[in-house]
PDB file of C-alpha atoms in Angstrom:
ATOM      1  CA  UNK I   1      26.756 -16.769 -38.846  1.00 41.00           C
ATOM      2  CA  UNK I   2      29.014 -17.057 -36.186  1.00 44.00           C
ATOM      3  CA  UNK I   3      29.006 -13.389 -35.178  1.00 42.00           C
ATOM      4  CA  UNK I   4      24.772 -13.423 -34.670  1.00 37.00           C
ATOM      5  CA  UNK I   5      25.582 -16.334 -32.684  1.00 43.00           C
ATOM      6  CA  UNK I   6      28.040 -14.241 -30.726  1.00 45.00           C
ATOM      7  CA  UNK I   7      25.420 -10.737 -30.777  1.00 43.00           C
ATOM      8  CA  UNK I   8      22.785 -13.252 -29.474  1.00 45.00           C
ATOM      9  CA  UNK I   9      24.685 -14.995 -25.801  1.00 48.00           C
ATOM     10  CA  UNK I  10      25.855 -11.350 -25.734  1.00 45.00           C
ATOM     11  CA  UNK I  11      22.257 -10.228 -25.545  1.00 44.00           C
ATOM     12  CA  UNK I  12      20.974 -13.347 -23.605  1.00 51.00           C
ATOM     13  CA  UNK I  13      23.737 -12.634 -20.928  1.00 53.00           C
ATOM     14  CA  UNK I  14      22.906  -8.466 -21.088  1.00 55.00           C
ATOM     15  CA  UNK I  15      19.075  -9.610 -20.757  1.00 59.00           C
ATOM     16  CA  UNK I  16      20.032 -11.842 -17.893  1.00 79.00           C
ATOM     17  CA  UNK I  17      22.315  -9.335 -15.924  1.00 82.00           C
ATOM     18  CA  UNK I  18      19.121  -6.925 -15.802  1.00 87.00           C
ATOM     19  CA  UNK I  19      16.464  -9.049 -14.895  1.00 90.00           C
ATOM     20  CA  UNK I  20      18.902 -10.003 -12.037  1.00 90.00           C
ATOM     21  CA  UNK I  21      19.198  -7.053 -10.969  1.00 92.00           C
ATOM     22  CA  UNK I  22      16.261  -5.721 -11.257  1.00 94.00           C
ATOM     23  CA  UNK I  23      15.045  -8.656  -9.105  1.00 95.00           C
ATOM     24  CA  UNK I  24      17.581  -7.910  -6.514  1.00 95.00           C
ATOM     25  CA  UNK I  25      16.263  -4.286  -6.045  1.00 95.00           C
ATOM     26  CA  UNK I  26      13.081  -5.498  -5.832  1.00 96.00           C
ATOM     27  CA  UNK I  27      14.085  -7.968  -2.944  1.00 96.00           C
ATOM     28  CA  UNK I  28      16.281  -5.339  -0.723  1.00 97.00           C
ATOM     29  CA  UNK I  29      13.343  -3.093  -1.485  1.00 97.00           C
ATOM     30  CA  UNK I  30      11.275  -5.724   0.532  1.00 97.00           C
ATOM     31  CA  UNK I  31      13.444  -6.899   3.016  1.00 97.00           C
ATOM     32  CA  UNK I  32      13.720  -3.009   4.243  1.00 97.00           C
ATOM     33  CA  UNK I  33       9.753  -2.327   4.205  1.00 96.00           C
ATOM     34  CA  UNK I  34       8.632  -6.179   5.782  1.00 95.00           C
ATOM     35  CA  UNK I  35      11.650  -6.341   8.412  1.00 95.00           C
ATOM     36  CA  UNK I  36      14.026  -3.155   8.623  1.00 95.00           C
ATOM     37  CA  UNK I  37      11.320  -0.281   8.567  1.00 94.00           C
ATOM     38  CA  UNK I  38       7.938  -2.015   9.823  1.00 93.00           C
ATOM     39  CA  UNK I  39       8.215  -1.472  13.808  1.00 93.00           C
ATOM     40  CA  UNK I  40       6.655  -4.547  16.058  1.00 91.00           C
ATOM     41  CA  UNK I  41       3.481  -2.269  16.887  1.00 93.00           C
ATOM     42  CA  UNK I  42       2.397  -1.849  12.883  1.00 93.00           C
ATOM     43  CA  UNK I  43       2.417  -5.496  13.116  1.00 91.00           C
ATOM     44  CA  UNK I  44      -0.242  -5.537  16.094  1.00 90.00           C
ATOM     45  CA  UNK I  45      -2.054  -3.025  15.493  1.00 93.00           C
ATOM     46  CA  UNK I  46      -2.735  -3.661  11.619  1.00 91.00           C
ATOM     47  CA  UNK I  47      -4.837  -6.232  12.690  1.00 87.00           C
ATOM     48  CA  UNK I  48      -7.521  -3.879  13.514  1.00 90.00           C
ATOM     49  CA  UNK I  49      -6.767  -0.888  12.291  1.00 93.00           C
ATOM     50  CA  UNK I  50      -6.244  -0.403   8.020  1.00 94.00           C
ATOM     51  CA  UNK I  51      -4.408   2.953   8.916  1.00 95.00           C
ATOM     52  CA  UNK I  52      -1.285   1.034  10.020  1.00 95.00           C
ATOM     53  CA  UNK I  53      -1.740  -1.344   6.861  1.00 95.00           C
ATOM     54  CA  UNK I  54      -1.940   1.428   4.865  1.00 96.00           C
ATOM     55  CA  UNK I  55       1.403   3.317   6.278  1.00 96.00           C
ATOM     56  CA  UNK I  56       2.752  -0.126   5.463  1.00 96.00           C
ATOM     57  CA  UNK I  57       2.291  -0.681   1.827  1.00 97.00           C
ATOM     58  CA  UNK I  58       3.433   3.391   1.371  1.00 97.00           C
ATOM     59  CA  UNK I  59       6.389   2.754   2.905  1.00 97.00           C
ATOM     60  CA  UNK I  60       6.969  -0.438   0.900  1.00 96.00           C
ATOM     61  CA  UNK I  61       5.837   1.802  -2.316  1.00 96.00           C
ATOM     62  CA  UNK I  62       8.226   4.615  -1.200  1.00 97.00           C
ATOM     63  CA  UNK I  63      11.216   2.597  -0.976  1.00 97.00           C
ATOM     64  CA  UNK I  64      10.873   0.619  -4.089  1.00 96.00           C
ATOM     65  CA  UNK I  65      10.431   4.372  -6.029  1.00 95.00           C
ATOM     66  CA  UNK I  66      13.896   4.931  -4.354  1.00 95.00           C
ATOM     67  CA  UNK I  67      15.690   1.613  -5.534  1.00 95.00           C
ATOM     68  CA  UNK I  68      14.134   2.028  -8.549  1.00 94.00           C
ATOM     69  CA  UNK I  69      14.476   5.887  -9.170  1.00 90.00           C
ATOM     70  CA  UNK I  70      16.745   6.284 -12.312  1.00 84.00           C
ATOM     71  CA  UNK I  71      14.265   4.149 -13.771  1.00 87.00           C
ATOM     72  CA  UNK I  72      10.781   5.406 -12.118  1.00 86.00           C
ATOM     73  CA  UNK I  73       9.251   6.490 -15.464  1.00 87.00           C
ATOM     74  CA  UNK I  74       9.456   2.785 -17.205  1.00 90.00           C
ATOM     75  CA  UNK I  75       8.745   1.135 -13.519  1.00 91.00           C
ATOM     76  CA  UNK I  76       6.189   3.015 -12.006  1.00 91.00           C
ATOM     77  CA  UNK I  77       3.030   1.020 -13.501  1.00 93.00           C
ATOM     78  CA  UNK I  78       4.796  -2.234 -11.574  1.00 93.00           C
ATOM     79  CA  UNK I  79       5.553  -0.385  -8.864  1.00 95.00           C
ATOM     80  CA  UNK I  80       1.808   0.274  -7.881  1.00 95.00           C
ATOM     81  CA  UNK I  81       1.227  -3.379  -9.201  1.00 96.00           C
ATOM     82  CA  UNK I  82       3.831  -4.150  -6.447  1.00 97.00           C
ATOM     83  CA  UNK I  83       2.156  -2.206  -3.560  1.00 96.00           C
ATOM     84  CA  UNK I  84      -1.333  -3.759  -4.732  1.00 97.00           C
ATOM     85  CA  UNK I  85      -0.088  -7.048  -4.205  1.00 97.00           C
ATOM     86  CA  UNK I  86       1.460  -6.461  -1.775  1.00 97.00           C
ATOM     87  CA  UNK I  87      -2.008  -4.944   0.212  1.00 97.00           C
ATOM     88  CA  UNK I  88      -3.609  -8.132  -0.828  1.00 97.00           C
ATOM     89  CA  UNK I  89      -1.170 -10.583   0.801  1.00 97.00           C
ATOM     90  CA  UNK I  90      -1.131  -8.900   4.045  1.00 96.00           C
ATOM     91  CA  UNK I  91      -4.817  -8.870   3.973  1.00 95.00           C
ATOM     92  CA  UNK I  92      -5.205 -12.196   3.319  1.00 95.00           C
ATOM     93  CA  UNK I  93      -2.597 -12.702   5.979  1.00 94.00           C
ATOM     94  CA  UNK I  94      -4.300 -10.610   8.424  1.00 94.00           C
ATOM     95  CA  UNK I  95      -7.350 -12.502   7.504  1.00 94.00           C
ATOM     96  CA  UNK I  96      -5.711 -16.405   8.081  1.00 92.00           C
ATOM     97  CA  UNK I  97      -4.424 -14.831  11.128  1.00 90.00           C
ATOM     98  CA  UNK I  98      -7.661 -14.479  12.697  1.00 89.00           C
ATOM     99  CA  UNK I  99      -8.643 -17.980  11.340  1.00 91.00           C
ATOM    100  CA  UNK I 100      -5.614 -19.762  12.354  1.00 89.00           C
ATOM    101  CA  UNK I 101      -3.941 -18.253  15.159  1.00 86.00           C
ATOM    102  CA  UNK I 102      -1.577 -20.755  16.765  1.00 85.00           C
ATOM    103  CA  UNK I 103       0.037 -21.227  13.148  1.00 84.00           C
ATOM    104  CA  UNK I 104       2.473 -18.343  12.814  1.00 88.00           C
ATOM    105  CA  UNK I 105       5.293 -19.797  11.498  1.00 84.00           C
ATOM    106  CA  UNK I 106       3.504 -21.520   8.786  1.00 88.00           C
ATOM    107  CA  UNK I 107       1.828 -18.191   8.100  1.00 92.00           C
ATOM    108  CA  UNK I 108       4.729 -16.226   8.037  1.00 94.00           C
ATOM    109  CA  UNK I 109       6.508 -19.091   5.428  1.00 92.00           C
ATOM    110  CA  UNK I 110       2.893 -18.730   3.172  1.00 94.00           C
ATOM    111  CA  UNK I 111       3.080 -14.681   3.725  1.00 96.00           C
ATOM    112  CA  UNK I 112       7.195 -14.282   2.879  1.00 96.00           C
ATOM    113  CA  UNK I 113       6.365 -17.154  -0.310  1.00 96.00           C
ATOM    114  CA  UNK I 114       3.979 -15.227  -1.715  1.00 97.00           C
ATOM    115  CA  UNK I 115       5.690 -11.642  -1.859  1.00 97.00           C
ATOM    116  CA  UNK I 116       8.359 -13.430  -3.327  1.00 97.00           C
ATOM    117  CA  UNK I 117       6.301 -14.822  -6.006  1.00 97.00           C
ATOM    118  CA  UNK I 118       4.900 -11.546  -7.126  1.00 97.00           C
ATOM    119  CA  UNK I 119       8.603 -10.469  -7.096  1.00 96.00           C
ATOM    120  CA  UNK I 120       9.651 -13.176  -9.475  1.00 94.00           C
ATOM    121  CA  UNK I 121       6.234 -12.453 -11.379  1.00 95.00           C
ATOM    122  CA  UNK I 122       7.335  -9.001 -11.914  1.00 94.00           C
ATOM    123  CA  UNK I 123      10.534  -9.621 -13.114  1.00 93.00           C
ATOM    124  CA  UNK I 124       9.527 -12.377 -15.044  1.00 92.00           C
ATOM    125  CA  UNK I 125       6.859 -10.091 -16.966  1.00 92.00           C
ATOM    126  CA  UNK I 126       9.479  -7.442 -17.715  1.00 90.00           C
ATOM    127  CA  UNK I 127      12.021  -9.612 -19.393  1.00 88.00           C
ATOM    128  CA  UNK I 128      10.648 -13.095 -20.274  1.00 85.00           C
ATOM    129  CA  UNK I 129      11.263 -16.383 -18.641  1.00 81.00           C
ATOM    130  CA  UNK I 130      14.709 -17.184 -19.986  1.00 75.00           C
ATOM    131  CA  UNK I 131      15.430 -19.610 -21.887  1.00 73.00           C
ATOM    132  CA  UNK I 132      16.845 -22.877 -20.675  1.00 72.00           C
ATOM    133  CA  UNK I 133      15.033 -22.717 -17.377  1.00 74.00           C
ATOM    134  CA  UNK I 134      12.294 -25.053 -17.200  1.00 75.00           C
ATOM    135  CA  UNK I 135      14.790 -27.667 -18.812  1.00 79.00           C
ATOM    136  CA  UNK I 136      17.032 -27.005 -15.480  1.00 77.00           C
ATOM    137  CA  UNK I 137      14.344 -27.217 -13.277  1.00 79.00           C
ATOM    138  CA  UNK I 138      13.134 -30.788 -14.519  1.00 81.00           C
ATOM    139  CA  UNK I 139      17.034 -31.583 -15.153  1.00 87.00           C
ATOM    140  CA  UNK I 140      18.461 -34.863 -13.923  1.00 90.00           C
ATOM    141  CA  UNK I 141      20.493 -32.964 -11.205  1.00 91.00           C
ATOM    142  CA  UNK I 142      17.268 -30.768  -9.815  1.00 92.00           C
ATOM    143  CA  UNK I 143      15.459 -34.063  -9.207  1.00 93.00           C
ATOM    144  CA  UNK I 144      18.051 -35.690  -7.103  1.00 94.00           C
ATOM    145  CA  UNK I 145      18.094 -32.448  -5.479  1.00 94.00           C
ATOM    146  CA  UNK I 146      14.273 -32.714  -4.748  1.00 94.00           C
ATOM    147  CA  UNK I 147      14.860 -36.329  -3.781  1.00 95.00           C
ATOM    148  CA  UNK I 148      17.558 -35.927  -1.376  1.00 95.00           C
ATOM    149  CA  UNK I 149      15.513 -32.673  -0.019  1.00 95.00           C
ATOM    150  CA  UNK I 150      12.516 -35.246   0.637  1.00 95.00           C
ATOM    151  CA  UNK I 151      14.290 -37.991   1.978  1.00 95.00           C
ATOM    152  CA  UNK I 152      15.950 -35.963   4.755  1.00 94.00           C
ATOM    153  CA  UNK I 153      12.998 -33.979   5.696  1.00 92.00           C
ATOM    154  CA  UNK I 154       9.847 -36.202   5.079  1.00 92.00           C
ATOM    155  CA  UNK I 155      11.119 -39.709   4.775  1.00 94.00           C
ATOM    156  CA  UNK I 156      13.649 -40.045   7.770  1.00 93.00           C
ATOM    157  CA  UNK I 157      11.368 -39.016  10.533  1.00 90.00           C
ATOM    158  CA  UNK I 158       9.511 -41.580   9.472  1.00 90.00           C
ATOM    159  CA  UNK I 159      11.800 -44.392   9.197  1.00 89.00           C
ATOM    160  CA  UNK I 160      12.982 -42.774  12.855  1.00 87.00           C
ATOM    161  CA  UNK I 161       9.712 -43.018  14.242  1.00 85.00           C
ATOM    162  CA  UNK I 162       8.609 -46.396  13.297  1.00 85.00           C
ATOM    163  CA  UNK I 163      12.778 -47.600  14.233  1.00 80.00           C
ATOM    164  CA  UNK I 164      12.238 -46.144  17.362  1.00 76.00           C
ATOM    165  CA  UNK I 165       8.692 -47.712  17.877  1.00 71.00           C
ATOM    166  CA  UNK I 166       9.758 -50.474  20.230  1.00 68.00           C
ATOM    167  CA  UNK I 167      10.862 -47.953  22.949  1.00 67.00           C
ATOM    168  CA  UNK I 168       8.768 -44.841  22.535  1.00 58.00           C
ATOM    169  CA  UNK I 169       5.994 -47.132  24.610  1.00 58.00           C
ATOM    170  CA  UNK I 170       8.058 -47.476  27.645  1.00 58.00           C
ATOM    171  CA  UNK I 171       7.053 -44.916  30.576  1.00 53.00           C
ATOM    172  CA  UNK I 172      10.622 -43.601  31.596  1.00 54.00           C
ATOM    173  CA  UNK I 173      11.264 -42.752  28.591  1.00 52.00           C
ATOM    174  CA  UNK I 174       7.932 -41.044  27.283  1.00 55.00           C
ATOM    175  CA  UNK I 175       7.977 -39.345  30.522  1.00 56.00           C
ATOM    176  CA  UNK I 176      11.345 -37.504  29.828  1.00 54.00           C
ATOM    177  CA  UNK I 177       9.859 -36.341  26.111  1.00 53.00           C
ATOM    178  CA  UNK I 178       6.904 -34.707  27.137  1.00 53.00           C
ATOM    179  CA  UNK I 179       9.579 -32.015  29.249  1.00 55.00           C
ATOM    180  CA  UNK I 180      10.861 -31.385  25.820  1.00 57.00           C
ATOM    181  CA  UNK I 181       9.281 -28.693  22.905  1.00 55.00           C
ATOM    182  CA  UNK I 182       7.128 -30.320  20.707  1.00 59.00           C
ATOM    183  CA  UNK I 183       8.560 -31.439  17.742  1.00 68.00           C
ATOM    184  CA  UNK I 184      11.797 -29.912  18.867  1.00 72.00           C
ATOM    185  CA  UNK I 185      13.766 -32.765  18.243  1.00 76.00           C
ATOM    186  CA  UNK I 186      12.480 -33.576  14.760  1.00 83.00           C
ATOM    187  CA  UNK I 187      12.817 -29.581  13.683  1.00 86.00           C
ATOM    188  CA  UNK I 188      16.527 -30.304  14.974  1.00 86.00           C
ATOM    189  CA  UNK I 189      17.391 -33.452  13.300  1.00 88.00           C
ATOM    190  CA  UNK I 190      15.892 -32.395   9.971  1.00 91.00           C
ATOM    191  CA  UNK I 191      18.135 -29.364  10.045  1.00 92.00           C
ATOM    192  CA  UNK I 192      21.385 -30.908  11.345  1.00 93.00           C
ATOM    193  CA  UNK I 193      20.662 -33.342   8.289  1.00 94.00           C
ATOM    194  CA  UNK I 194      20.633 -31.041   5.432  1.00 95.00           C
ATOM    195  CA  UNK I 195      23.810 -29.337   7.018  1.00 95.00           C
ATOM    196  CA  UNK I 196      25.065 -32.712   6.804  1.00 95.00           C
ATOM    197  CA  UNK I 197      24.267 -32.982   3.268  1.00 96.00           C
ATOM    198  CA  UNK I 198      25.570 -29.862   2.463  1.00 95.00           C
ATOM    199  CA  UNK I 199      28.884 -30.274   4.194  1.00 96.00           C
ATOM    200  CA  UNK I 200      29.166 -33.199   1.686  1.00 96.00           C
ATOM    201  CA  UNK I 201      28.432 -31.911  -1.234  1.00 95.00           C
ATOM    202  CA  UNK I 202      30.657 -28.866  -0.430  1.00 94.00           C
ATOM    203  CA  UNK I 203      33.452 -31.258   1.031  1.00 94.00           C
ATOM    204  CA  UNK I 204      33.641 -29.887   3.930  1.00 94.00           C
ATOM    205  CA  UNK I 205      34.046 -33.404   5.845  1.00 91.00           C
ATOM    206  CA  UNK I 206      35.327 -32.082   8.917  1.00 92.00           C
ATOM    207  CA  UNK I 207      32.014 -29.445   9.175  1.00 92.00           C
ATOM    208  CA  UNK I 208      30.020 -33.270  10.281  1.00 91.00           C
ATOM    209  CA  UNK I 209      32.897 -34.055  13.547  1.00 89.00           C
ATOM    210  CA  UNK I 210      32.118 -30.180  14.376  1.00 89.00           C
ATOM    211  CA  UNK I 211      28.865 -30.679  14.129  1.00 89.00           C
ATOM    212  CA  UNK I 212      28.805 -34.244  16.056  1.00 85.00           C
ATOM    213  CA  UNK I 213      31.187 -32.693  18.709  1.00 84.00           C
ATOM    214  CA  UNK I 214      28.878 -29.619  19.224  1.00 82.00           C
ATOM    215  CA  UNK I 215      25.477 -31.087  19.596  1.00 78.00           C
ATOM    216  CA  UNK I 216      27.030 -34.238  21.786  1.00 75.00           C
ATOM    217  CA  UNK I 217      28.577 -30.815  24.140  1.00 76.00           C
ATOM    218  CA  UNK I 218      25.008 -29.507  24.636  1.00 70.00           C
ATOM    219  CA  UNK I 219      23.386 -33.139  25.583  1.00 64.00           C
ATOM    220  CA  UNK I 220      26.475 -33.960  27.575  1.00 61.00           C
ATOM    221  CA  UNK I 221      24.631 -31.889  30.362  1.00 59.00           C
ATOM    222  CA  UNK I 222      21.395 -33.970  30.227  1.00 58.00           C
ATOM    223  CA  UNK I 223      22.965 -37.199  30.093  1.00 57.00           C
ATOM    224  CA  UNK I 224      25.006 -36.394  32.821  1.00 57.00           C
ATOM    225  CA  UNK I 225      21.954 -34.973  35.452  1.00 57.00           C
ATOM    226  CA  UNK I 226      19.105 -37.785  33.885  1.00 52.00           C
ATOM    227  CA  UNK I 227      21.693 -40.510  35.248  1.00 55.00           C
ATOM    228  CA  UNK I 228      19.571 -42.932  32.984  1.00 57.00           C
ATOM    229  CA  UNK I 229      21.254 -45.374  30.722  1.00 61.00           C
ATOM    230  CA  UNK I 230      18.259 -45.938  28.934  1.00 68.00           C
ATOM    231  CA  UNK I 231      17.482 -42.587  27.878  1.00 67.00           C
ATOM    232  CA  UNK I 232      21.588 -42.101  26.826  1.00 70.00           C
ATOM    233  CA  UNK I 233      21.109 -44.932  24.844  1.00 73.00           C
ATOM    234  CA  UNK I 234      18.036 -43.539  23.416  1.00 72.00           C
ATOM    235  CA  UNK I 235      19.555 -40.406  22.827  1.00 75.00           C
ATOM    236  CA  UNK I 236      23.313 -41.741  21.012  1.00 80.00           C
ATOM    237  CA  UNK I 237      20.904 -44.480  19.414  1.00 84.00           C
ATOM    238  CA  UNK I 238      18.989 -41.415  17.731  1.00 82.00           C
ATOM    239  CA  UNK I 239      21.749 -39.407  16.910  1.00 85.00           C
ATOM    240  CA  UNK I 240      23.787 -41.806  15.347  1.00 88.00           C
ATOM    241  CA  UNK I 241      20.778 -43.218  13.216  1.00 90.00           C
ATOM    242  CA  UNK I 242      20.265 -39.442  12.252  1.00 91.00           C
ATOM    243  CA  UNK I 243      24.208 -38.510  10.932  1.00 92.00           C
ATOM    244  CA  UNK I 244      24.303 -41.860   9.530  1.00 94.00           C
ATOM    245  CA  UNK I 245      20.812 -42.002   7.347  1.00 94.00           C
ATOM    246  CA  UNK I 246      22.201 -37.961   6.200  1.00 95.00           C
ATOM    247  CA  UNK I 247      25.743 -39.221   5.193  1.00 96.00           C
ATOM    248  CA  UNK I 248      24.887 -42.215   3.238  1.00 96.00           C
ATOM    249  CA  UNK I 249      22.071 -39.796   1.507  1.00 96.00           C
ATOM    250  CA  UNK I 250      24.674 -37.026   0.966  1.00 96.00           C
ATOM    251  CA  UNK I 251      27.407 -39.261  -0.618  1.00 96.00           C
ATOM    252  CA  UNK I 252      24.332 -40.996  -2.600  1.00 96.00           C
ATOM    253  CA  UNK I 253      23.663 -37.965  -4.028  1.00 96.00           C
ATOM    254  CA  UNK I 254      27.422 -36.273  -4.425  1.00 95.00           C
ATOM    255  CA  UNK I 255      28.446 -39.600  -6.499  1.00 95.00           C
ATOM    256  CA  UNK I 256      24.777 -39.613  -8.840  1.00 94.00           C
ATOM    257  CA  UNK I 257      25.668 -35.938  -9.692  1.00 93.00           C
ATOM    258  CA  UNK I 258      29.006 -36.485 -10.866  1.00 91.00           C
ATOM    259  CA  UNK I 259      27.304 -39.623 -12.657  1.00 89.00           C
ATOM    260  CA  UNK I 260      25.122 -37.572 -14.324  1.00 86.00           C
ATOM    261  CA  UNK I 261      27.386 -34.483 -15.224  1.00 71.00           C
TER     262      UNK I 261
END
């Protein structure tokens, strides 16, 4: 009994090993046709000519009959699958493109997610969803994942916004945000958040006085020419409020995972 146990993780683990790497062909095969070997101009001119889309999805095919060559006979039905899909994304992307033009980066995210998918599809339909998966993904530990995710990105600006309420209505300082990017500064404390988080769960303490250190050395220039003690204040105010929401939520969640484990 104990040696089927042993034949079977030996074939769950085999099984495993391939569909990784068949997935990881698959994924090089598309980083080299979306980024490496699709010039700027394909891009542009796609958009109204199909010849360029075309060239496009044979190049993709092409390359994935390369990666895939010592096994083209028992992949070439999902390679074509592939390139279909592939045809239809762009399409549809070509086609949002024209309906929503001053959304690229959320078009490029949608475009990049769903080539992906159709990756993971693939490899999914060649080997089976393994076992144990779903079970991880609703795990104890995936949720406070999820939760921490939300709370730094969603639920902080928030909580910064309405903190910050009282002074966003005085002029002086409304003035000096509209010479800023839009949204700039939530993009940038949303990121330097989850690094924050990250550092923690990695324990890589010091990473957060780098990271403190380096973003207080590129405002230390427009402290120092708005001479305004109100917008420093507004500024440190922020930024401390920001590091100190993301290490309370990292160490929340570094001590409920070793709870859990």
């Amino acid at each position: 009994m104990e040696q089927v146990k042993q034949s079977n993780s030996l074939l769950h683990g085999t099984i495993n090993e391939k569909m990784l790497t068949l997935f990881l062909k698959l994924l090089l095969a598309h980083l080299l046709g979306d980024f490496v070997l699709q010039p700027r101009s394909w891009v542009l001119k796609r958009r109204d000519n199909v010849f360029y889309l075309l060239l496009h999805i044979l190049v993709h095919v092409l390359i994935l009959a390369v990666v895939l060559y010592p096994s083209l006979p028992q992949y070439g039905l999902l390679i074509l699958a592939i390139g279909s899909a592939h045809l239809a994304v762009d399409s549809l992307k070509i086609w949002w493109e024209k309906l929503w033009p001053y959304r690229p980066v959320f078009l490029f995210a949608l475009d990049q997610f769903l080539h992906l998918l159709v990756l993971v599809a693939v490899t999914f339909y060649c080997f089976g969803v393994p076992s144990g998966w779903w079970q991880y993904l609703l795990s104890d530990q995936a949720i406070l994942v999820v939760i921490a995710f939300l709370l730094i990105a969603v639920v902080t600006p928030i909580f910064l916004r309405v903190f910050f309420g009282k002074w966003n209505q005085e002029d002086e300082l409304s003035n000096k945000r509209k010479d800023t990017l839009i949204d700039a500064g939530m993009l940038i404390g949303i990121m330097e958040r989850l690094i924050i988080v990250l550092f923690i769960q990695v324990g890589f303490l010091s990473g957060i006085g780098f990271l403190l250190a380096a973003k207080s050395i590129f405002r230390f220039g427009d402290l120092k020419n708005a001479k305004d003690t109100k917008f420093t204040e507004y500024v440190l105010v922020g930024t401390l409020a920001s590091f100190t929401v993301a290490i309370v939520v990292g160490y929340l969640l570094r001590l409920s995972l070793k709870y859990i484990s």
